mmCIF file of C-alpha atoms and ligand atoms in Angstrom:
data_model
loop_
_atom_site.group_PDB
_atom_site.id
_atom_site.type_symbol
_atom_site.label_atom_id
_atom_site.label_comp_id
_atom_site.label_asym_id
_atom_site.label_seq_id
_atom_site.Cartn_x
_atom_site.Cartn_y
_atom_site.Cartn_z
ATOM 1 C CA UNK A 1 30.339 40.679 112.187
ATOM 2 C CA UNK A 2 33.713 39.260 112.882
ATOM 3 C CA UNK A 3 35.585 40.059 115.899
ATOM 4 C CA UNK A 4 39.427 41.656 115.682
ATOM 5 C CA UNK A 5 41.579 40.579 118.212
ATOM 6 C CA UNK A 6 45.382 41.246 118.459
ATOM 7 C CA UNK A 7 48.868 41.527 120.410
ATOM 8 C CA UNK A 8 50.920 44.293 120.407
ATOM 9 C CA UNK A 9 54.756 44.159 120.741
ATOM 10 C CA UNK A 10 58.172 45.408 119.514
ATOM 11 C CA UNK A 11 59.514 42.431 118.186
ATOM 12 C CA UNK A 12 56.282 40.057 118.059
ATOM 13 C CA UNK A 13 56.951 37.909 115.044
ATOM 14 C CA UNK A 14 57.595 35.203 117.702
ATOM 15 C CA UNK A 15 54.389 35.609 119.596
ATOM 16 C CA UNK A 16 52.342 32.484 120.112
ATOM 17 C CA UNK A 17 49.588 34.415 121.303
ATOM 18 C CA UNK A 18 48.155 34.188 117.702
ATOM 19 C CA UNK A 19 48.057 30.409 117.032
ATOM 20 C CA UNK A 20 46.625 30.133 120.962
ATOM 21 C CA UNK A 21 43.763 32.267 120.766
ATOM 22 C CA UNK A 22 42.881 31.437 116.628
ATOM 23 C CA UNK A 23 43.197 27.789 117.896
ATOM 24 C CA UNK A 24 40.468 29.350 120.997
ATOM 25 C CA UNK A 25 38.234 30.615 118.813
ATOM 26 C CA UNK A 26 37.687 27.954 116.182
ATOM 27 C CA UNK A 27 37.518 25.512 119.426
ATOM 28 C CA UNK A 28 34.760 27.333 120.801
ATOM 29 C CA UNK A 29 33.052 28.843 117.685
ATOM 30 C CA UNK A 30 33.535 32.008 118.334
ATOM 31 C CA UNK A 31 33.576 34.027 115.196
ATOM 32 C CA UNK A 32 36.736 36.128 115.708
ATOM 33 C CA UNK A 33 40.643 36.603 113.894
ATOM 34 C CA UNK A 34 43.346 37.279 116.384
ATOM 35 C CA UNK A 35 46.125 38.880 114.781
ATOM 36 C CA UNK A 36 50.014 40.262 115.831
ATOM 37 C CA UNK A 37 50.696 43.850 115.201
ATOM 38 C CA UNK A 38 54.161 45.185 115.023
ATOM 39 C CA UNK A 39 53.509 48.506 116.853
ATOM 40 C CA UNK A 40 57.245 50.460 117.572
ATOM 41 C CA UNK A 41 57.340 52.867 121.150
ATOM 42 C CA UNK A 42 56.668 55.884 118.864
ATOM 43 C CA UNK A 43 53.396 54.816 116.961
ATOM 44 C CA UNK A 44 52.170 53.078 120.110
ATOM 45 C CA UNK A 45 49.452 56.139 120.687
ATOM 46 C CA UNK A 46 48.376 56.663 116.946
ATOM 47 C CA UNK A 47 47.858 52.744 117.272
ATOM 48 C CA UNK A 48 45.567 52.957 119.852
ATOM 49 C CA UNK A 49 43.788 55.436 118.181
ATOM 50 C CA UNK A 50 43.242 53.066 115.415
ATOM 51 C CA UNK A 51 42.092 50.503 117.267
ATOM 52 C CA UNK A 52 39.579 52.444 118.790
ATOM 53 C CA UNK A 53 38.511 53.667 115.273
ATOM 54 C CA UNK A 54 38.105 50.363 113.610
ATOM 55 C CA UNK A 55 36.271 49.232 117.421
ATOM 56 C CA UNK A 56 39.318 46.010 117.645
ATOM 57 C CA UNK A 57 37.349 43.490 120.666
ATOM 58 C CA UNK A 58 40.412 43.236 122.193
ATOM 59 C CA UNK A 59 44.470 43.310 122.979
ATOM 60 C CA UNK A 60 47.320 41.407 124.627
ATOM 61 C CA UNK A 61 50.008 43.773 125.364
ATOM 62 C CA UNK A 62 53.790 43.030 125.395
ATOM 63 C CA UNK A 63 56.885 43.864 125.737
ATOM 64 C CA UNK A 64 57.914 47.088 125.295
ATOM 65 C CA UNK A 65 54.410 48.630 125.596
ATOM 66 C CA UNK A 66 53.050 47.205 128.863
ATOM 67 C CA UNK A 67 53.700 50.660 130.914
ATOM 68 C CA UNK A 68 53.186 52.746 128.255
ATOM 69 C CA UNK A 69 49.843 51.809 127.037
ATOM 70 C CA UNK A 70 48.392 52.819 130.545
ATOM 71 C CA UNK A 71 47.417 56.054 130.217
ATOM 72 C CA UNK A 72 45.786 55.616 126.664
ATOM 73 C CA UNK A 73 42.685 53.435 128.062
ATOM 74 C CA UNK A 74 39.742 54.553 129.671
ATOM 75 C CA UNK A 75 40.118 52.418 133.360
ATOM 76 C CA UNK A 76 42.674 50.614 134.724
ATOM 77 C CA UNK A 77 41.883 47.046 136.840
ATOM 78 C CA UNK A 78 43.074 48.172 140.209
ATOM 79 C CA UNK A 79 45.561 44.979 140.249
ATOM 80 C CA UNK A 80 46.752 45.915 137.193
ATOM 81 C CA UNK A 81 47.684 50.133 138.592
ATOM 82 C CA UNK A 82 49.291 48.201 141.696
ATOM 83 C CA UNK A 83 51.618 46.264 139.319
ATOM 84 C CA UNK A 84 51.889 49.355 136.693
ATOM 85 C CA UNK A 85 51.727 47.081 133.856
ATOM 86 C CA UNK A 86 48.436 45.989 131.492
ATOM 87 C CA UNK A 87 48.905 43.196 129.502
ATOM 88 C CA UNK A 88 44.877 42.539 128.487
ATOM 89 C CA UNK A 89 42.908 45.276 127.038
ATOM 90 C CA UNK A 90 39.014 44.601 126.968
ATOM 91 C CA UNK A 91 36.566 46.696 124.816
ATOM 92 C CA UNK A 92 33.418 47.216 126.838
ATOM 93 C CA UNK A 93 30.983 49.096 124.460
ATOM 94 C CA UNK A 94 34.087 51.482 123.224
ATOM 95 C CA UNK A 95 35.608 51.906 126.772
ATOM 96 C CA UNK A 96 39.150 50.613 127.026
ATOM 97 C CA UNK A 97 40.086 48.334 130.329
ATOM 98 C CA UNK A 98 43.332 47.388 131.001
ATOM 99 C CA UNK A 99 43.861 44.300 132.933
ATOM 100 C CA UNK A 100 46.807 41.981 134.380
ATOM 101 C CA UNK A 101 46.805 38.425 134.267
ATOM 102 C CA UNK A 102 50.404 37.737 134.104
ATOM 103 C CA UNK A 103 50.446 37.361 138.053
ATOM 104 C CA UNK A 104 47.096 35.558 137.954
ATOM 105 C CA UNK A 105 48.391 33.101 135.499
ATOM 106 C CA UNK A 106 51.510 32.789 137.176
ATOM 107 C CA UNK A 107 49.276 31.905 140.526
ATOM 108 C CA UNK A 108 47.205 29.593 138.394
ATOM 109 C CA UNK A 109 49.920 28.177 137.267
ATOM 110 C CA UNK A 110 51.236 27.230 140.832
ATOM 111 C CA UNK A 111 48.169 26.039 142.366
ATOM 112 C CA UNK A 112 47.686 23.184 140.074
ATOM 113 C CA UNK A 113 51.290 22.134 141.327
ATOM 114 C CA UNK A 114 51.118 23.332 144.872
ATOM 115 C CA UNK A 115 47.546 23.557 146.474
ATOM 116 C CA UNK A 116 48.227 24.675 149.633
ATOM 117 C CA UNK A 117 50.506 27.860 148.377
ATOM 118 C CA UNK A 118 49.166 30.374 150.835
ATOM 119 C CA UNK A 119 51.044 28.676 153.988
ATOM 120 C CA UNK A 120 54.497 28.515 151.655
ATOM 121 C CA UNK A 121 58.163 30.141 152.197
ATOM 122 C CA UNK A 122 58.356 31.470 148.574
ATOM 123 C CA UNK A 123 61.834 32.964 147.169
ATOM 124 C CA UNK A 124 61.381 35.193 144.123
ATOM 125 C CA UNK A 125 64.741 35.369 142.053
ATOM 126 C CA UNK A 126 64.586 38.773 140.038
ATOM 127 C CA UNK A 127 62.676 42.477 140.765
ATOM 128 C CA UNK A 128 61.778 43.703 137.445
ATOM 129 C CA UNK A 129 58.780 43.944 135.394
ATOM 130 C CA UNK A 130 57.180 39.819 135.898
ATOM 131 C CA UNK A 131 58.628 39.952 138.949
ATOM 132 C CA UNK A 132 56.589 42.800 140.412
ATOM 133 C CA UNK A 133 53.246 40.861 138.647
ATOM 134 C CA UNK A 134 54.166 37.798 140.368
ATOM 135 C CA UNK A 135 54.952 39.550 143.737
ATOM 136 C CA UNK A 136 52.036 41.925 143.885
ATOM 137 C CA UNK A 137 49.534 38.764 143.162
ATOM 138 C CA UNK A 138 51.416 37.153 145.420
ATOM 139 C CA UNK A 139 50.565 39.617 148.453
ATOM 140 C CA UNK A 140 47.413 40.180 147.375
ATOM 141 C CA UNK A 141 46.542 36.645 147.419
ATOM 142 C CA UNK A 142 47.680 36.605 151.117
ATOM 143 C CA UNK A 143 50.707 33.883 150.644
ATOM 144 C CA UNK A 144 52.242 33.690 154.150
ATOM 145 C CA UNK A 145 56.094 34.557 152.705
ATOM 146 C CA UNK A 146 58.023 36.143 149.872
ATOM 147 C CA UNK A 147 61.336 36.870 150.128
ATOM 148 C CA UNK A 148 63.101 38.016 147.200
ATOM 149 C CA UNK A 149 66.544 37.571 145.799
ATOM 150 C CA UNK A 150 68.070 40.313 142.833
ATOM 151 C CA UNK A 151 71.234 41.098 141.566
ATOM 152 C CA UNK A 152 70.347 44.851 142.288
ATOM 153 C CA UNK A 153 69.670 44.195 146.248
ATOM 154 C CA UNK A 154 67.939 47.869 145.693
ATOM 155 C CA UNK A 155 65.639 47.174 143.132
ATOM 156 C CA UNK A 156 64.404 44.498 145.137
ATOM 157 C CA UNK A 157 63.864 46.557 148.187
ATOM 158 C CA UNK A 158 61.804 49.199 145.849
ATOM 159 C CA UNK A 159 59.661 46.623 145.117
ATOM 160 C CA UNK A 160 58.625 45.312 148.600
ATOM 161 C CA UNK A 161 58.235 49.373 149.857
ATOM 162 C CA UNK A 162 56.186 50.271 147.250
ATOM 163 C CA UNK A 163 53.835 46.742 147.087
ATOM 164 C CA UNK A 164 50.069 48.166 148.306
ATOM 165 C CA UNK A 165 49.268 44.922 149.851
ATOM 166 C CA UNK A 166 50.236 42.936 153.154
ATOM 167 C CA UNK A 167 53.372 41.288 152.560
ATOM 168 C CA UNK A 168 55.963 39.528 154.613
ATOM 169 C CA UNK A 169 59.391 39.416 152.829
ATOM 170 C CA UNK A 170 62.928 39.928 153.337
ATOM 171 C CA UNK A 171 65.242 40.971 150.459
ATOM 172 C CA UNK A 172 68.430 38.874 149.773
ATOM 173 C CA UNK A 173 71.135 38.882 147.448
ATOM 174 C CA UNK A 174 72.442 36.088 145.409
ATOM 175 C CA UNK A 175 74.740 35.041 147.685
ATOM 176 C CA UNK A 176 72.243 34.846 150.705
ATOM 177 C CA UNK A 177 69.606 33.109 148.805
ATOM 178 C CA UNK A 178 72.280 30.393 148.170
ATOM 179 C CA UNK A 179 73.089 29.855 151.693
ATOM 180 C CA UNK A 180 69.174 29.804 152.644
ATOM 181 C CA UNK A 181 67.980 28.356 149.722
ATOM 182 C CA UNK A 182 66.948 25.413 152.234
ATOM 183 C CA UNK A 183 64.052 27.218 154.092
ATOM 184 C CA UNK A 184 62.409 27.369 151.228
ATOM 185 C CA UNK A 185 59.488 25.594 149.501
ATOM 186 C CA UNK A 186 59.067 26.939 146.193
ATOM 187 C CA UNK A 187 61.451 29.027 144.179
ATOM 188 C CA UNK A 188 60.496 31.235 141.299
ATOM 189 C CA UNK A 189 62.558 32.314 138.944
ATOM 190 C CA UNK A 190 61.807 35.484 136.825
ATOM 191 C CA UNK A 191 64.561 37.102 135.563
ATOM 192 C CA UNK A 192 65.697 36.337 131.546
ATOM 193 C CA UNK A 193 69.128 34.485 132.530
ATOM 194 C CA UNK A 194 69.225 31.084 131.341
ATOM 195 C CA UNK A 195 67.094 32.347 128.256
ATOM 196 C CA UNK A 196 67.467 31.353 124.836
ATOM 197 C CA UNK A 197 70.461 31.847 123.378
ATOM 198 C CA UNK A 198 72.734 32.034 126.715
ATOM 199 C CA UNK A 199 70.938 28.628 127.946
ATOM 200 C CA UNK A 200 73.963 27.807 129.905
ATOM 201 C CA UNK A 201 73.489 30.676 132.532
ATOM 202 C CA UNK A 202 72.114 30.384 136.076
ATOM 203 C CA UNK A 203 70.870 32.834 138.401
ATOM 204 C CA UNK A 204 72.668 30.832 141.512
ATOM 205 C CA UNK A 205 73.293 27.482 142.950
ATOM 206 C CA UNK A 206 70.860 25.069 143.750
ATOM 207 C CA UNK A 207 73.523 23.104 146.153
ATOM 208 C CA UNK A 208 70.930 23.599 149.088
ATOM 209 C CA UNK A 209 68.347 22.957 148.229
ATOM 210 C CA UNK A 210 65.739 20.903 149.415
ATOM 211 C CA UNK A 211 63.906 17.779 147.490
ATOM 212 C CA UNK A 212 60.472 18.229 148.867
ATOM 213 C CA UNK A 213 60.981 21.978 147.294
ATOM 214 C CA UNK A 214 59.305 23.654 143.819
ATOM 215 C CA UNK A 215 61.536 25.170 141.417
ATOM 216 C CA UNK A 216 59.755 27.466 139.237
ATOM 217 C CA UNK A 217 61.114 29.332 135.983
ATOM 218 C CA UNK A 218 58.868 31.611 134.285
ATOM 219 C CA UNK A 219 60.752 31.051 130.985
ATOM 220 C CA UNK A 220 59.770 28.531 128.285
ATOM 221 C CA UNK A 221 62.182 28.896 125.931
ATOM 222 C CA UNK A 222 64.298 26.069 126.559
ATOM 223 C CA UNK A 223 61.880 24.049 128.124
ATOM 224 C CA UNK A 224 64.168 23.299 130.593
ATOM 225 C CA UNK A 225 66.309 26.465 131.871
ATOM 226 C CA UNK A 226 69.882 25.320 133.571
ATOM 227 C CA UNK A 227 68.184 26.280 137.137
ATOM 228 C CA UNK A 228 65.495 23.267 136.574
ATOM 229 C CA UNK A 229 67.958 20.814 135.006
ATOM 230 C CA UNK A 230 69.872 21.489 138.582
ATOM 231 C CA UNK A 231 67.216 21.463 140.541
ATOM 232 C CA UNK A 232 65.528 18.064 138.965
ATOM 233 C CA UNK A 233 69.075 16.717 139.586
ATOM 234 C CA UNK A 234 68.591 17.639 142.810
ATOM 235 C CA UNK A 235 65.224 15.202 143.168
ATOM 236 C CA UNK A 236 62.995 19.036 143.160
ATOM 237 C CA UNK A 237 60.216 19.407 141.353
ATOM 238 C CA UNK A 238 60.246 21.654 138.491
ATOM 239 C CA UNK A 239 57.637 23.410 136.565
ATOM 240 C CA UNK A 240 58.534 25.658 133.327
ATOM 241 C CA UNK A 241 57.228 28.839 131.907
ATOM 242 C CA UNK A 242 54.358 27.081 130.163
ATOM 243 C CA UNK A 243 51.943 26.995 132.320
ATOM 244 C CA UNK A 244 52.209 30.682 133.352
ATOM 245 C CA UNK A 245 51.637 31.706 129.320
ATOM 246 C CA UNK A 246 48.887 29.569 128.981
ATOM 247 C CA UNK A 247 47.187 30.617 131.797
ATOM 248 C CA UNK A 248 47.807 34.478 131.483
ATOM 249 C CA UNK A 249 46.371 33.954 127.747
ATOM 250 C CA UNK A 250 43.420 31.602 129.146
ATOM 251 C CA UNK A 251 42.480 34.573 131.807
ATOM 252 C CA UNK A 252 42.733 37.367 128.771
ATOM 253 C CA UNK A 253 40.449 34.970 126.448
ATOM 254 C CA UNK A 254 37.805 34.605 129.707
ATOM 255 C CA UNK A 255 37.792 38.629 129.892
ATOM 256 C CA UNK A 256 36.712 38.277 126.241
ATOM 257 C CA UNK A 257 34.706 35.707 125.679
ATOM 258 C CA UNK A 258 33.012 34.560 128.911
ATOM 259 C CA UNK A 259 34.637 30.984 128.141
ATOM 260 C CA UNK A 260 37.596 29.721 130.350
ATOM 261 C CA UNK A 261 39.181 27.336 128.023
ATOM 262 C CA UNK A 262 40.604 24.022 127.635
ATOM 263 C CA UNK A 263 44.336 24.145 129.514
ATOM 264 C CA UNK A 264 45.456 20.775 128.586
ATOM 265 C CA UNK A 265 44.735 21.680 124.986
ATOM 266 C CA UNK A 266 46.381 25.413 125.078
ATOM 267 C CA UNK A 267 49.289 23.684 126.882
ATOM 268 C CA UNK A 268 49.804 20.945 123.482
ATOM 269 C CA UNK A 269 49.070 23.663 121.207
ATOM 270 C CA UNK A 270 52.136 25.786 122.730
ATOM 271 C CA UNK A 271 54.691 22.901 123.120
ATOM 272 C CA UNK A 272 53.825 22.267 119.617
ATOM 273 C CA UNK A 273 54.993 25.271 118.429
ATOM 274 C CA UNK A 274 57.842 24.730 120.857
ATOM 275 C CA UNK A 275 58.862 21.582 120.047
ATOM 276 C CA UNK A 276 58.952 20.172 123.623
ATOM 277 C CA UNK A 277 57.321 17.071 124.877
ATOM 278 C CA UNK A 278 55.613 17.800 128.884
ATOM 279 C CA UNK A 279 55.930 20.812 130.830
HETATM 280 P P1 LIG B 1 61.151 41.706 132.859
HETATM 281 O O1 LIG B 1 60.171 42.813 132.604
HETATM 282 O O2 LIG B 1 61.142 40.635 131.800
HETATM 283 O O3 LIG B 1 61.039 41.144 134.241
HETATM 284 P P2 LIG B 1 63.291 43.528 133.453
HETATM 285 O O4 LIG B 1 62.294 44.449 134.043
HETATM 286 O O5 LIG B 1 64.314 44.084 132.544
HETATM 287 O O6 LIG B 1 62.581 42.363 132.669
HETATM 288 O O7 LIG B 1 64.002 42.755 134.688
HETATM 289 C C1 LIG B 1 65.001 41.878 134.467
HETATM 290 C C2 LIG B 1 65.352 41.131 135.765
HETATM 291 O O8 LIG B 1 66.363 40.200 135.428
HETATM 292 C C3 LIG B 1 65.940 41.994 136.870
HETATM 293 O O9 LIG B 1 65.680 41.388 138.116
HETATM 294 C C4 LIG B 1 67.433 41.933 136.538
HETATM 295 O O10 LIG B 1 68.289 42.185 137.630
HETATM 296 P P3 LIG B 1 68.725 43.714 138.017
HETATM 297 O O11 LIG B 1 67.525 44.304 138.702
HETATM 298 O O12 LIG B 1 69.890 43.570 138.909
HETATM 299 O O13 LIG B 1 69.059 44.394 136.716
HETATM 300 C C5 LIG B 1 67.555 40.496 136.147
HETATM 301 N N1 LIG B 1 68.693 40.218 135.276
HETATM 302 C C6 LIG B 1 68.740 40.294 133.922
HETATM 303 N N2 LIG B 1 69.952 39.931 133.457
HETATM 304 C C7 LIG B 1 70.704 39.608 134.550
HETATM 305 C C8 LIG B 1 72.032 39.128 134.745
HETATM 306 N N3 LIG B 1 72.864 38.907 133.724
HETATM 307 N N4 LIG B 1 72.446 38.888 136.009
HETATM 308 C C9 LIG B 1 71.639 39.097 137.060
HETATM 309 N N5 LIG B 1 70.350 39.539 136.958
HETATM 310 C C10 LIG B 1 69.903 39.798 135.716
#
């Protein structure tokens, strides 16, 4: 019988998670539909009982649910309870996992560009909700420095106390991260400024920084955030959002299938829908 497959999200019209993982499974022959279900806050636990009922194979989970959804499943990955956040369900014979592979991806993401990440003075810009993914990967992956850098110099701090793994990291605000931005070899940027429509925003300067360095922006919508454009002017390497959402969606579709897939060709399928040319 065929699989079901779906995201959850509150708005996910614009979800690309569909044309990804349909793309997946015709690739591969897998005989499964992935669909996007508009699920609001309230309905969120009647939806889960549905899916349970009607035995769906699997679920990306977005935004507003990510928290929420925890205590409806059976297990949690431990990663995933260290982060808070599931945003891949798996349905092992009826019992309900929650996973998270947005830090995974993210990490993916940045060895392809930077091999030797683990011996790295990383700056995080932003402490909420991908931020904490990235981080908490991050530290558990062992990389030798994090520091982060938030508008809410509190937020951050919360974030580095409360992170269950080994970490090394200092907490700056805006304004310090500027004047250091130097000492730094990769910079990743996680907060939603510079986003689509306000694509002429910037979490700070890029005046010091270094050429040899990796500027990294979690968002792909533009292609190019204002912080890259800088930061290429700069002679930095950049590296957008896309690899990050392919590779969180390529981790979710191995928890499903067994099958890592194809990166180069998740990577054309989403600039496709985007528009863009290279990532
Ligand atoms: P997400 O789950 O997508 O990471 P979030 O949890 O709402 O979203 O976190 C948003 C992040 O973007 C935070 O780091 C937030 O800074 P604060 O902690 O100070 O709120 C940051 N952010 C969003 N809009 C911002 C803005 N206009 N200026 C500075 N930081 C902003």
């Amino acid at each position: 019988m065929k699989k079901l497959y779906g995201v959850i999200g509150d708005p996910v019209a614009h979800s690309m998670s569909p044309i990804m993982h349909n793309d997946l499974f015709q690739l591969y022959s897998v005989d499964a539909t992935y669909v996007a279900f508009h699920v609001k806050p309230e309905n969120l636990q009647d939806a889960v009982k549905g899916f349970r009922a009607i035995n769906l194979a699997g679920l990306s989970v977005t935004v507003p649910h990510k928290q929420m959804i925890m205590p409806l499943l059976d297990e949690i990955d431990p990663l995933a309870e260290a982060i808070g956040a599931v945003n891949t369900v798996v349905n092992d014979h009826g019992r309900l996992i929650g996973y998270n592979t947005d830090g995974s991806g993210y990490l993916e993401g940045l060895k392809k560009e930077v091999p030797s990440f683990m011996d790295k003075n990383m700056l995080l810009i932003g402490a909420g909700g991908a931020a904490r993914a990235i981080y908490y990967t991050l530290a558990q992956a062992g990389v030798k420095k994090v520091d982060i850098a938030n508008r809410t110099v509190e937020k951050a701090e919360y974030l580095v106390n409360n992170c269950p793994f080994p970490k090394n990291s200092e907490v700056l605000s805006f304004k310090e991260a500027e004047e250091q931005l130097a000492k730094y070899d990769v910079i990743v940027q996680t907060t939603s400024i510079g986003m689509h429509p306000d694509i002429e925003a910037s979490p700070l300067s890029v005046e010091k920084l270094k050429s040899t360095s990796l500027v990294s922006d979690i968002i792909y919508s533009p292609l190019e955030t204002k912080i890259l454009r800088e930061a290429k002017q700069k002679g930095a390497r950049i590296q957008n959002g896309i690899p990050m959402f392919t590779y969180q969606g390529a981790l979710q579709f191995e928890k499903w299938t067994g099958i890592f897939p194809d990166m180069d060709r998740m990577q054309s399928v989403c600039l496709k829908q985007l528009g863009g040319k290279s990532c």
